Short mmCIF file of C-alpha atoms in Angstrom, two decimals:
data_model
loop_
_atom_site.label_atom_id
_atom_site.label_comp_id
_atom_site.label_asym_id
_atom_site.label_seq_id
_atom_site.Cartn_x
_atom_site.Cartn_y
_atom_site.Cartn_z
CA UNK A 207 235.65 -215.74 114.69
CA UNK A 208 236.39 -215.26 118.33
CA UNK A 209 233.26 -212.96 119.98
CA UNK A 210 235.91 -210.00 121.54
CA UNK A 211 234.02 -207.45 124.10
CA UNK A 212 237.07 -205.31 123.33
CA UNK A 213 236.11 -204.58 120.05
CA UNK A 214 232.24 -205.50 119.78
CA UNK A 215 230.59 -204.14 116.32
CA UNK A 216 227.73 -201.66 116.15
CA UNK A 217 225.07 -204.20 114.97
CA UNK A 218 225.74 -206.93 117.70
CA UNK A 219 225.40 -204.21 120.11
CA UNK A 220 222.67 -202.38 118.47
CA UNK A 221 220.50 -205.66 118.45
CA UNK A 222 221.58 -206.48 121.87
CA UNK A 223 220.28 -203.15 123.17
CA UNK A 224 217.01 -203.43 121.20
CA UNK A 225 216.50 -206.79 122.62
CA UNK A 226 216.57 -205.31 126.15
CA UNK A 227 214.55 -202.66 125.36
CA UNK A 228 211.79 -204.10 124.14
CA UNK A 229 211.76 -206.74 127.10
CA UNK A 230 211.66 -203.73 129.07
CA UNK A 231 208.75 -201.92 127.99
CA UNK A 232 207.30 -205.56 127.65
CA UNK A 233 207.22 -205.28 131.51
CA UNK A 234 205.73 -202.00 131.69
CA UNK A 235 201.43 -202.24 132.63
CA UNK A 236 199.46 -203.23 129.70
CA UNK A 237 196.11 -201.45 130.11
CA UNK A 238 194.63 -198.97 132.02
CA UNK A 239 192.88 -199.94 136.02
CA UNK A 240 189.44 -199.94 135.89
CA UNK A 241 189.65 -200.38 132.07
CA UNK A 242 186.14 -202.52 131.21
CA UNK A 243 187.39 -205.36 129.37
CA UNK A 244 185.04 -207.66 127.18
CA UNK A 245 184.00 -211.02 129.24
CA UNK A 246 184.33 -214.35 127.00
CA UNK A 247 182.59 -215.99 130.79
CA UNK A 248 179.57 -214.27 131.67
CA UNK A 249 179.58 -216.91 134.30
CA UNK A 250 183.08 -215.12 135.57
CA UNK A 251 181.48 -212.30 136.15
CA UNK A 252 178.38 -213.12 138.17
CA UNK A 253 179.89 -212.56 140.98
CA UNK A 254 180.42 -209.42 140.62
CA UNK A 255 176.94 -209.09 139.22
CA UNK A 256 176.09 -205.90 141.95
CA UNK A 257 179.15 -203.55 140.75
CA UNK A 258 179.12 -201.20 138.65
CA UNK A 259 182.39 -200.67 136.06
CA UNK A 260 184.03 -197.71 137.28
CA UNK A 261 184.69 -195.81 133.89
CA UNK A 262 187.60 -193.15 134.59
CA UNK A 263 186.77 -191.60 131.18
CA UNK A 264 183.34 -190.70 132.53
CA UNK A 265 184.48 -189.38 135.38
CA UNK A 266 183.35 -192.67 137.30
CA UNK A 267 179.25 -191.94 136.45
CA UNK A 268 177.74 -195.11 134.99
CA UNK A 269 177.07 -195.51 131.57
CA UNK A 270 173.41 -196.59 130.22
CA UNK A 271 175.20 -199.59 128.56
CA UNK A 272 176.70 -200.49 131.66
CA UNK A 273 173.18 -201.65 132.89
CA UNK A 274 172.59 -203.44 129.87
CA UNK A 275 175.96 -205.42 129.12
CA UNK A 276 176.70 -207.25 132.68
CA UNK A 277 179.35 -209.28 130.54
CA UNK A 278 181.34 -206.49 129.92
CA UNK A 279 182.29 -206.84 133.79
CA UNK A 280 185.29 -208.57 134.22
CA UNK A 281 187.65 -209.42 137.35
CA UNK A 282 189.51 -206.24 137.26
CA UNK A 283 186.38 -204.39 137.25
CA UNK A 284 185.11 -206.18 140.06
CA UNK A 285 188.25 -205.97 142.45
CA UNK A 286 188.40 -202.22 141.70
CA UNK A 287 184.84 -201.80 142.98
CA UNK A 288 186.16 -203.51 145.67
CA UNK A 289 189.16 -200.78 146.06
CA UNK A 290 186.31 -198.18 146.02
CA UNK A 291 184.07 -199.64 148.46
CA UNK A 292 187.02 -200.11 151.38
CA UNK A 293 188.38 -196.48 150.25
CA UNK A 294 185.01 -194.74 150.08
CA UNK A 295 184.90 -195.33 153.68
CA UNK A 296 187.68 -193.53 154.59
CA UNK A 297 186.03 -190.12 153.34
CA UNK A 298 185.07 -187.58 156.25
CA UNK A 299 181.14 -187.98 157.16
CA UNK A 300 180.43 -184.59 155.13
CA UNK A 301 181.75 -185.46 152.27
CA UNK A 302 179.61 -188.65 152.39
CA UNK A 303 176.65 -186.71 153.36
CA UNK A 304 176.82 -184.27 150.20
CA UNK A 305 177.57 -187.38 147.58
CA UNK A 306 174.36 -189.15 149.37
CA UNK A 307 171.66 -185.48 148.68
CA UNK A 308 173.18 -185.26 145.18
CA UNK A 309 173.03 -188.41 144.10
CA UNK A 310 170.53 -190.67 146.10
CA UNK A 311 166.88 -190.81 144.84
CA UNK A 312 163.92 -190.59 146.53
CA UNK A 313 162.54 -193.62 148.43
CA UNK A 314 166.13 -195.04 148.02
CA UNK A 315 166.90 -197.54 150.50
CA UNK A 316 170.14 -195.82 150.81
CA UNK A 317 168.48 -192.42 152.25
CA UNK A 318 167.72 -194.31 155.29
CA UNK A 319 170.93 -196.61 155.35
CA UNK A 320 174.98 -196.02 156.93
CA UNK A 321 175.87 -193.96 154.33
CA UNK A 322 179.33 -195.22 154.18
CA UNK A 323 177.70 -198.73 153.25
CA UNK A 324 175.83 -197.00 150.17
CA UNK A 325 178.26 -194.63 148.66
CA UNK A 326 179.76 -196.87 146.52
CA UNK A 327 176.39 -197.37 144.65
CA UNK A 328 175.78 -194.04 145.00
CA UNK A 329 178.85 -193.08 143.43
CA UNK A 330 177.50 -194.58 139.74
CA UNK A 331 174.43 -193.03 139.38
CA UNK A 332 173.95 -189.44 137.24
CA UNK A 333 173.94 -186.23 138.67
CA UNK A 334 176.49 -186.36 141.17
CA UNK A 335 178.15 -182.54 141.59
CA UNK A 336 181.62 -181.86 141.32
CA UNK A 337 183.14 -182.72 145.36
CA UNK A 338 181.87 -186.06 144.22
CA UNK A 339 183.46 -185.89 141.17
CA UNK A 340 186.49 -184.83 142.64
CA UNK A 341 186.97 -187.82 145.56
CA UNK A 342 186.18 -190.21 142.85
CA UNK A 343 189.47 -188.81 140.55
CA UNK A 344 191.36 -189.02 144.21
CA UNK A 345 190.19 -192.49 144.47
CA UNK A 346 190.94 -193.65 140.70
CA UNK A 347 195.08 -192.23 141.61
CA UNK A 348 195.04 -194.56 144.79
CA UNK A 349 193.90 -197.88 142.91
CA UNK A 350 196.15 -196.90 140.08
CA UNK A 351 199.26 -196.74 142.58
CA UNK A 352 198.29 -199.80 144.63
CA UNK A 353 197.51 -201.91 141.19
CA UNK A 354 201.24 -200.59 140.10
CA UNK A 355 202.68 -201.90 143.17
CA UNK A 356 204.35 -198.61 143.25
CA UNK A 357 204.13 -195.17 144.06
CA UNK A 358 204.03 -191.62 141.74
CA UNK A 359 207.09 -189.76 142.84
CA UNK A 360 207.20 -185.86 142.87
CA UNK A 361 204.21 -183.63 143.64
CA UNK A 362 205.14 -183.73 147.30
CA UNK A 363 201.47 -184.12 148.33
CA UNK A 364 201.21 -186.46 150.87
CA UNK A 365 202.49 -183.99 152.95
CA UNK A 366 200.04 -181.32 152.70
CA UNK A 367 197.27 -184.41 152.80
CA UNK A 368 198.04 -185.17 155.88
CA UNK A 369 197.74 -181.32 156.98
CA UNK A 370 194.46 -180.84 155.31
CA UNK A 371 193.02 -183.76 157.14
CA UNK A 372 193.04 -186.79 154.61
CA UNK A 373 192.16 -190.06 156.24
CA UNK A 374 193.41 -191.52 152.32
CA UNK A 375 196.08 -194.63 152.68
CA UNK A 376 199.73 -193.00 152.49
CA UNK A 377 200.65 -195.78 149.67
CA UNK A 378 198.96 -193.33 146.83
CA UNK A 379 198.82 -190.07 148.84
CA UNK A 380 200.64 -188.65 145.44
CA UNK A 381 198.50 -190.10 143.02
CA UNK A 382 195.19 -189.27 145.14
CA UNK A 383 195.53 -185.13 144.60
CA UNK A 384 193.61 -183.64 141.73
CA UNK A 385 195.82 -182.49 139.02
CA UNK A 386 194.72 -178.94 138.91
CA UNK A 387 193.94 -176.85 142.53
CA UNK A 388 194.39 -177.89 146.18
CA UNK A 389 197.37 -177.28 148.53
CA UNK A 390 199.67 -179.24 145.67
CA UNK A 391 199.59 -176.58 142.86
CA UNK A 392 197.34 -175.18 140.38
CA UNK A 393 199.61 -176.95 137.87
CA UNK A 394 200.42 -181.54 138.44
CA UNK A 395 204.26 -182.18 138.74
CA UNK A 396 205.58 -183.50 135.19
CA UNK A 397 206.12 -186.70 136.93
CA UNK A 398 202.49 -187.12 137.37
CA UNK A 399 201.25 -185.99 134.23
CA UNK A 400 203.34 -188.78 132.83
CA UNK A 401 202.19 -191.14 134.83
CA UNK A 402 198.57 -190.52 133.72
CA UNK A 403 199.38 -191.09 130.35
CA UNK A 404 201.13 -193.96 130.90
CA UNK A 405 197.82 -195.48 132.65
CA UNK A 406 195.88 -193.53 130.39
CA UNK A 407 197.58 -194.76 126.80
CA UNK A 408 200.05 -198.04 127.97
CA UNK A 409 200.80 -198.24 124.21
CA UNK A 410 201.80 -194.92 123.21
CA UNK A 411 203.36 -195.12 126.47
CA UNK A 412 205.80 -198.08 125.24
CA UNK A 413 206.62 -196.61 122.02
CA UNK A 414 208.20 -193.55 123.89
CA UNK A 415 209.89 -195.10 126.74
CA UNK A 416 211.24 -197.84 123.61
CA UNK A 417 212.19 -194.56 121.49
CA UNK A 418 214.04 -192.67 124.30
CA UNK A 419 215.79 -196.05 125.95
CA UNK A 420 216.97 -196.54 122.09
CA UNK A 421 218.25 -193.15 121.77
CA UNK A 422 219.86 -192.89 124.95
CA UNK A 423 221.91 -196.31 123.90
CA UNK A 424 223.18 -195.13 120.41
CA UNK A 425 224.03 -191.75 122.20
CA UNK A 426 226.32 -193.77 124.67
CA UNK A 427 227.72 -195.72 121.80
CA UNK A 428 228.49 -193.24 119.67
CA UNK A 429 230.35 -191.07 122.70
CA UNK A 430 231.85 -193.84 124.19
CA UNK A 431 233.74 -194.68 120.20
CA UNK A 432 234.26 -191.03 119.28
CA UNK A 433 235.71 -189.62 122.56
CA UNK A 434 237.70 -193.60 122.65
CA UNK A 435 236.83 -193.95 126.20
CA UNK A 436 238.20 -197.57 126.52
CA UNK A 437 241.45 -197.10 124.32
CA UNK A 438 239.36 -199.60 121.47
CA UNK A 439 236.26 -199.43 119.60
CA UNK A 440 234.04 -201.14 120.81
CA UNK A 441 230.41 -200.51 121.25
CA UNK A 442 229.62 -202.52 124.46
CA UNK A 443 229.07 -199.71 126.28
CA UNK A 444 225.00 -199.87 124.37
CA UNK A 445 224.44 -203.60 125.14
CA UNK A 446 225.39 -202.69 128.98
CA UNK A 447 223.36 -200.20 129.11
CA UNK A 448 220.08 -202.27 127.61
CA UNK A 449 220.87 -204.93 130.17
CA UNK A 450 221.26 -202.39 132.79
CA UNK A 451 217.82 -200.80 131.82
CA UNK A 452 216.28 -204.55 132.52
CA UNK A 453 217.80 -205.52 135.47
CA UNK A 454 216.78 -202.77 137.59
CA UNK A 455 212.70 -202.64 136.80
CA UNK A 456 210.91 -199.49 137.23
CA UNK A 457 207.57 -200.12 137.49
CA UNK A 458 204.82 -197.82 137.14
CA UNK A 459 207.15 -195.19 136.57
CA UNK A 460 209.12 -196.52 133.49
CA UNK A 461 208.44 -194.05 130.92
CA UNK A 462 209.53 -191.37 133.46
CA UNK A 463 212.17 -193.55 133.82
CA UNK A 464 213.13 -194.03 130.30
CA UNK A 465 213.37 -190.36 129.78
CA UNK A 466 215.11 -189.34 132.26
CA UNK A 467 218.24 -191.85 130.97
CA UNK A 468 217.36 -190.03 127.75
CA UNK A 469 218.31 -186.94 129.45
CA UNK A 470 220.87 -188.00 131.79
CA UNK A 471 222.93 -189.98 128.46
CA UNK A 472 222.35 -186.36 126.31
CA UNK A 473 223.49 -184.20 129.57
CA UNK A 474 226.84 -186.61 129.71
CA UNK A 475 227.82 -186.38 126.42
CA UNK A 476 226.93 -182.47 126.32
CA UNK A 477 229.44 -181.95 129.25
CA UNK A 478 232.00 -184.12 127.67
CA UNK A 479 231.71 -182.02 124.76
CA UNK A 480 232.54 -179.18 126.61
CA UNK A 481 236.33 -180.19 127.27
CA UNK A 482 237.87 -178.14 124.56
CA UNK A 483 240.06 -175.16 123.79
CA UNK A 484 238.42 -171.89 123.21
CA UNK A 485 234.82 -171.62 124.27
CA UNK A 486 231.69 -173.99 124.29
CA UNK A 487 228.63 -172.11 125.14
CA UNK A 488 226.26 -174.58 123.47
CA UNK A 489 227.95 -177.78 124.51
CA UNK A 490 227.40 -176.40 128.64
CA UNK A 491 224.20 -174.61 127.81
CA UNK A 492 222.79 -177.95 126.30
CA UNK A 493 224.34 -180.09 128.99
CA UNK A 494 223.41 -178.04 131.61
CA UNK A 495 219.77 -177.48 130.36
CA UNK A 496 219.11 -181.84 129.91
CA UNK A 497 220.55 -181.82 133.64
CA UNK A 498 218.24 -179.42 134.92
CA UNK A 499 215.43 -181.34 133.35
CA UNK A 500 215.74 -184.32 134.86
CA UNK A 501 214.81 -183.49 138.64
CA UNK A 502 211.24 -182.64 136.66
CA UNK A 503 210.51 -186.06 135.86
CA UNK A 504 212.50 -187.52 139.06
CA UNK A 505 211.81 -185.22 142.12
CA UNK A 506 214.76 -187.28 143.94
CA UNK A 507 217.15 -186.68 141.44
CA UNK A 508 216.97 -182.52 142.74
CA UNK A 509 220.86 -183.21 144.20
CA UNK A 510 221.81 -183.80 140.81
CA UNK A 511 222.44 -179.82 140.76
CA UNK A 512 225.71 -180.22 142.20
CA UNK A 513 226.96 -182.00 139.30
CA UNK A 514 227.19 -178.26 137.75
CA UNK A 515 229.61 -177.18 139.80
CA UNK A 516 231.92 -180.12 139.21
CA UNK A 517 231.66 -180.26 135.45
CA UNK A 518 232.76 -176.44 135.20
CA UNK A 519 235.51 -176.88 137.86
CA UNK A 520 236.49 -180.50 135.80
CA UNK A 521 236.48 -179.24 132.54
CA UNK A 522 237.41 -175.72 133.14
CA UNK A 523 234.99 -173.39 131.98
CA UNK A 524 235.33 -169.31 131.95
CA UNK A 525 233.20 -167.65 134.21
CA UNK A 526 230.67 -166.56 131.11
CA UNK A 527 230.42 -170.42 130.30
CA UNK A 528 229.95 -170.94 134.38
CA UNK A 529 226.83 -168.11 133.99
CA UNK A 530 225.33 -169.70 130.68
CA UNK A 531 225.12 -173.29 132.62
CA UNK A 532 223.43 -171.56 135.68
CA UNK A 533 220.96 -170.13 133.49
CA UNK A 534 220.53 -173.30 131.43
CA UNK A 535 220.63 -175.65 134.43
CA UNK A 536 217.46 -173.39 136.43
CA UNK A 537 215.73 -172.71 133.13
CA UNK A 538 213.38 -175.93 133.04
CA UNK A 539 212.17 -175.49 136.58
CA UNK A 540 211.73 -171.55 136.50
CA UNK A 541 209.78 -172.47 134.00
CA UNK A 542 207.47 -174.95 135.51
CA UNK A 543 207.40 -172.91 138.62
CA UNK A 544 206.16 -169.53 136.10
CA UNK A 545 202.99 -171.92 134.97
CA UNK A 546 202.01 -173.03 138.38
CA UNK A 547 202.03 -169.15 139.64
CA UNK A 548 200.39 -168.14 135.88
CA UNK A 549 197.58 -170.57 136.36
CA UNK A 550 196.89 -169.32 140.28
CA UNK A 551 199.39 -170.27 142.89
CA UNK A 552 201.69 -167.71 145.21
CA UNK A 553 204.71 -167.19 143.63
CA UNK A 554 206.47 -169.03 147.39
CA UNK A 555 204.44 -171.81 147.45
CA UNK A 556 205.41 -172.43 143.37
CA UNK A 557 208.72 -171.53 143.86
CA UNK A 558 209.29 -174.22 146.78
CA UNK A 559 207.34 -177.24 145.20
CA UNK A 560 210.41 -178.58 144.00
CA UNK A 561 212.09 -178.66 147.52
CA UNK A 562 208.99 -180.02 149.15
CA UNK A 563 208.43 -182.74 146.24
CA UNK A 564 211.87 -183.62 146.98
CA UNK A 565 211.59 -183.81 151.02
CA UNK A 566 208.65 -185.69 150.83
CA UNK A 567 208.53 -189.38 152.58
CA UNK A 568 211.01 -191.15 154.72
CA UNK A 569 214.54 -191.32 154.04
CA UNK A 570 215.84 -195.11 153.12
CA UNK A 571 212.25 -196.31 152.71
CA UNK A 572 212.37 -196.98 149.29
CA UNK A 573 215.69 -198.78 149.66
CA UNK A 574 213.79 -201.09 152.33
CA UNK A 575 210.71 -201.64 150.62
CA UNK A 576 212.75 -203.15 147.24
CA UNK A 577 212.31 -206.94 146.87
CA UNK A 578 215.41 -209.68 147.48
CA UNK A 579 215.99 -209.42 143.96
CA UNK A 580 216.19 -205.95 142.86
CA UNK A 581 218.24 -205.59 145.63
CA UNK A 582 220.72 -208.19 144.11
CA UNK A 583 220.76 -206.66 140.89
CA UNK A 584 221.37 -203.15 142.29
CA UNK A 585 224.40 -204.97 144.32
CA UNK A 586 225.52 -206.55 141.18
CA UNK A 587 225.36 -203.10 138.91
CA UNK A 588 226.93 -201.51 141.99
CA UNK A 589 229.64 -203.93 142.12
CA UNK A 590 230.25 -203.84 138.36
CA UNK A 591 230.48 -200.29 138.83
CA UNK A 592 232.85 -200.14 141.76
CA UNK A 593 235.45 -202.73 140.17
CA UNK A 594 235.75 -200.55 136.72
CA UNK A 595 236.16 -197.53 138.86
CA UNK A 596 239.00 -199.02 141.00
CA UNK A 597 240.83 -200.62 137.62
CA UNK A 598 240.13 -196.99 136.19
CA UNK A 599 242.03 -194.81 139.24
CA UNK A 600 244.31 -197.51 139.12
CA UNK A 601 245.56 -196.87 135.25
CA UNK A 602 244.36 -193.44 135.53
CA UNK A 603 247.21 -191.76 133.33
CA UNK A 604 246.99 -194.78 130.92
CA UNK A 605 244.03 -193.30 129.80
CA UNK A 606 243.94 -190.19 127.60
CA UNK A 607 243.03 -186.93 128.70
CA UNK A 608 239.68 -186.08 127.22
CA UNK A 609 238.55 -189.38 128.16
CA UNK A 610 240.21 -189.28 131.72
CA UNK A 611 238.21 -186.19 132.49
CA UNK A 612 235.21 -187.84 130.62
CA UNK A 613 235.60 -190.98 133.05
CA UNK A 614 236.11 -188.83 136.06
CA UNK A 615 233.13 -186.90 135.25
CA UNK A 616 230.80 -190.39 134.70
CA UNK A 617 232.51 -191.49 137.90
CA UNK A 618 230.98 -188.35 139.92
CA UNK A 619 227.48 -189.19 138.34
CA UNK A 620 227.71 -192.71 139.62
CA UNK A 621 228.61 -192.04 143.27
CA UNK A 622 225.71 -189.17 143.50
CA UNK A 623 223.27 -191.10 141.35
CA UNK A 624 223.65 -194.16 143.92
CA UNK A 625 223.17 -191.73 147.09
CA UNK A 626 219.74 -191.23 145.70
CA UNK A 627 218.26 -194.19 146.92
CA UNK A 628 218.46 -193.09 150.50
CA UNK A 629 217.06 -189.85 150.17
CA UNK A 630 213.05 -189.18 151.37
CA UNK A 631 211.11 -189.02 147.71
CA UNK A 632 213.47 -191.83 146.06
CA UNK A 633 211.53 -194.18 143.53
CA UNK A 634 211.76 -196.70 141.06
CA UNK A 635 212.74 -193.91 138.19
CA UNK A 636 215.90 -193.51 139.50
CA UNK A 637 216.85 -197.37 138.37
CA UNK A 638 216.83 -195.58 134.58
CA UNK A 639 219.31 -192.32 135.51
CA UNK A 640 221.50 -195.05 137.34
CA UNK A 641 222.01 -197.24 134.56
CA UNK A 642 223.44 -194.52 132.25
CA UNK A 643 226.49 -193.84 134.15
CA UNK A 644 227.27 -197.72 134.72
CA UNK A 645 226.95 -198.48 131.75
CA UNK A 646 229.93 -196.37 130.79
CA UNK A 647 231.89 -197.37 133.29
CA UNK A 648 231.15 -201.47 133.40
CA UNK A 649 233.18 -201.66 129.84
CA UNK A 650 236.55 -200.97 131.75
CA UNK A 651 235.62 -203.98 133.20
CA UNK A 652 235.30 -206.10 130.57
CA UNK A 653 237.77 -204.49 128.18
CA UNK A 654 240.62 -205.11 130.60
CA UNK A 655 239.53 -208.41 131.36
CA UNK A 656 241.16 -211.67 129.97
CA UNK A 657 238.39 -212.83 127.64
CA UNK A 658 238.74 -215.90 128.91
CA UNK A 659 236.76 -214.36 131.84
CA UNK A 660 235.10 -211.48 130.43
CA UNK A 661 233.14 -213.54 128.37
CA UNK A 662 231.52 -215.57 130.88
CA UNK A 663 230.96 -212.50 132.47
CA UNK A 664 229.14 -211.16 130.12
CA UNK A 665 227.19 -213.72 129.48
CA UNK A 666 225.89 -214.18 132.88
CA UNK A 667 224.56 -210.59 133.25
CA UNK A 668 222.82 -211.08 129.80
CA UNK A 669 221.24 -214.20 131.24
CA UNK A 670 220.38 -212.29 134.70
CA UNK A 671 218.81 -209.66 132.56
CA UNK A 672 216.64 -211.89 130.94
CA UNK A 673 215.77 -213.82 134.22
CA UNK A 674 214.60 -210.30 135.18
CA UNK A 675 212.68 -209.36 132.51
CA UNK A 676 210.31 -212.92 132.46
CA UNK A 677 210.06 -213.14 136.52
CA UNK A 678 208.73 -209.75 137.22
#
């Protein structure tokens, strides 16, 4: 039987999307920094014989076992004391001076030493009060950022570090502020909170971003077939979208990632739904309200707002339906922005967290800072992208009209989607929200295509995918 992309089945796709899936969450960080890990080598961890395993779920005070157990010290422990040490003596003088009377002993040799050279031992032993407590959480978000080789998008606090004073490295200003309190918030930014638990439980972690890049793929399958997008049915539109997912890596920030396709594939097919006759209140509210969502787990996807307008204008919605989307669309973030001024913040400085989370950092950094290689494969989903767009406009009334208004709607998502990369709080989560709308576009591509060169095609972005997925 000839292998057509014009008419691909459900299970070839279906196992073709679960085979990218689970090499992507196969990327994603497998334990936890400063996680003690049991030493087969004692003799491996000699070295680092003199430090102390920093246990984050002790609030970085040693354990009594920790004394006991030296072989429980492995590399990672030791090169995170390290991380401490050369961070510790960053901290202003005072704050040095109050960790060294609450936690040195008497006739310590550390009373009379620098006190920057003792902190880090100081920093283990009991008793230490809650500003020490504090720096060492600050600390534990830096080394979790730098060990990510990525930053956590969204809380918009490097900022207002740099305005309190922080000497802390700029590379994991975000991750550094406490999650409760401080010039960020009473209340962390979603984004972070996810984070955490993705450093906190990798496996549970895994499972979710597996579960929502899953459901995002069957919900672009099944729209893609029932609205007949491509004038066939074919479900390609699932395997592009797996590949997609694993060509453009997201780091530290994958299950953030991961949902926010979720949201972004649900918030597509919402809209879509909403191009009918007579009224669709739930199919705008629902759209509307995944939409809104999104800039939650993605501070950089905030611009994604104006999509709002062009959906109602697109699929021409009454003014009640416009009202019902406003409402849905600000509905997530009034409500994020009611618990940070319920648990203590002014109602101003809540209300503009999501415009300063969005402003924060240096526009077109992050599209500087991304390796030879991701910046190939964001050229070659870019490119994919562009080329089904042109052959689209170019049969544009070949195409029937739900799913010319459909395309026309995806094709808005792309172009805005891609402008994120330049703007100051980009990250790696936007890789996920731009592989939703190319992957319903790419299949124009392919199903238009002689096979005799679709094929190949094909075939070679599988095989860059899976490239990806073993280098990185």
């Amino acid at each position: 039987m000839r292998f057509d992309l014009s008419r691909q089945p459900l299970v070839p796709a279906f196992l073709t999307l679960l085979l990218f899936t689970v090499l992507t969450v196969w990327r994603m960080p497998s334990r936890t920094p400063f996680a003690p890990v049991r030493c087969e080598a004692p003799a491996a961890c000699a070295e680092g014989a003199s430090s102390e395993a920093f246990r984050p779920d002790r609030g970085g005070v040693r354990s009594a076992e920790s004394e006991q157990t030296p072989a429980l010290r492995t590399a990672d422990s030791v090169a995170a004391s390290a991380e401490v040490d050369t961070l510790v003596s960053m901290l202003p003088d005072s704050l040095v001076g109050r960790a060294l009377v609450a936690a040195t002993p008497q006739g310590h040799p550390a009373a009379e030493a620098t006190p920057a050279a003792y902190l880090p031992a100081a920093v283990m032993q009991e008793g230490l009060d809650d500003s020490l407590r504090h720096a060492e959480l600050r600390l534990e978000g830096v080394a979790a950022a730098d060990h990510a080789d990525t930053y956590l998008a969204g809380s918009g606090c490097g900022a207002a570090a740099g305005a309190t004073g922080s000497t802390l490295p700029t590379a994991g200003a975000r991750a550094a502020q406490p999650a409760a309190g401080g010039p960020c918030g009473a209340v962390a930014w979603p984004s972070e909170l996810l984070a955490r638990f993705q450093a906190a439980r990798p496996g549970w972690a895994q499972l979710l971003a597996a579960l929502s890049l899953l459901y995002a793929g069957l919900c672009l399958g099944r729209m893609t077939v029932r609205r007949n997008l491509y004038g066939s049915g074919t479900c390609i539109a699932m395997s592009l979208f797996g590949m997609a997912v694993c060509l453009l890596p997201a780091g530290g920030e994958s299950l953030a990632a991961s949902l926010a396709a979720a949201l972004s594939a649900l918030s597509i097919k919402n809209c879509g739904r909403a191009y009918r006759n007579g009224y669709a209140f739930d199919s705008i509210f629902r759209g509307a309200l995944y939409l809104g969502a999104i800039p939650l787990l993605v501070p950089a996807a905030l611009p994604l707002y104006l999509l709002l307008p062009f959906a109602v204008l697109l699929f021409r919605r009454t003014v009640r339906e416009t009202l019902v989307a406003i409402f849905a669309l600000l509905l997530p973030v009034a409500v994020f922005v009611y618990v940070d001024w319920g648990a203590g913040e002014a109602i101003a400085t809540a209300a503009l967290r999501p415009l300063v989370a969005f402003a924060t950092g240096v526009p077109l950094e992050f599209l500087c800072r991304l390796s030879l290689a991701v910046q190939l494969a964001l050229g070659a989903m870019a490119g994919l992208a562009l080329v089904a767009s042109g052959l689209f406009l170019a049969h544009l009334y070949a195409v029937g009209s739900k799913a010319r208004f459909i395309l026309l709607y995806t094709l808005g998502v792309t172009v805005l989607t891609g402008l994120l990369v330049c703007v100051p709080s980009a990250s790696p989560a936007l890789f996920g929200l731009l592989a939703v709308p190319v992957a319903i576009l790419a299949p124009l591509l392919f199903v238009r295509l002689r096979s005799a060169f679709a094929v190949p095609l094909y075939l070679l972005l599988a095989l860059a995918a899976l490239g990806s997925a073993f280098m990185q």
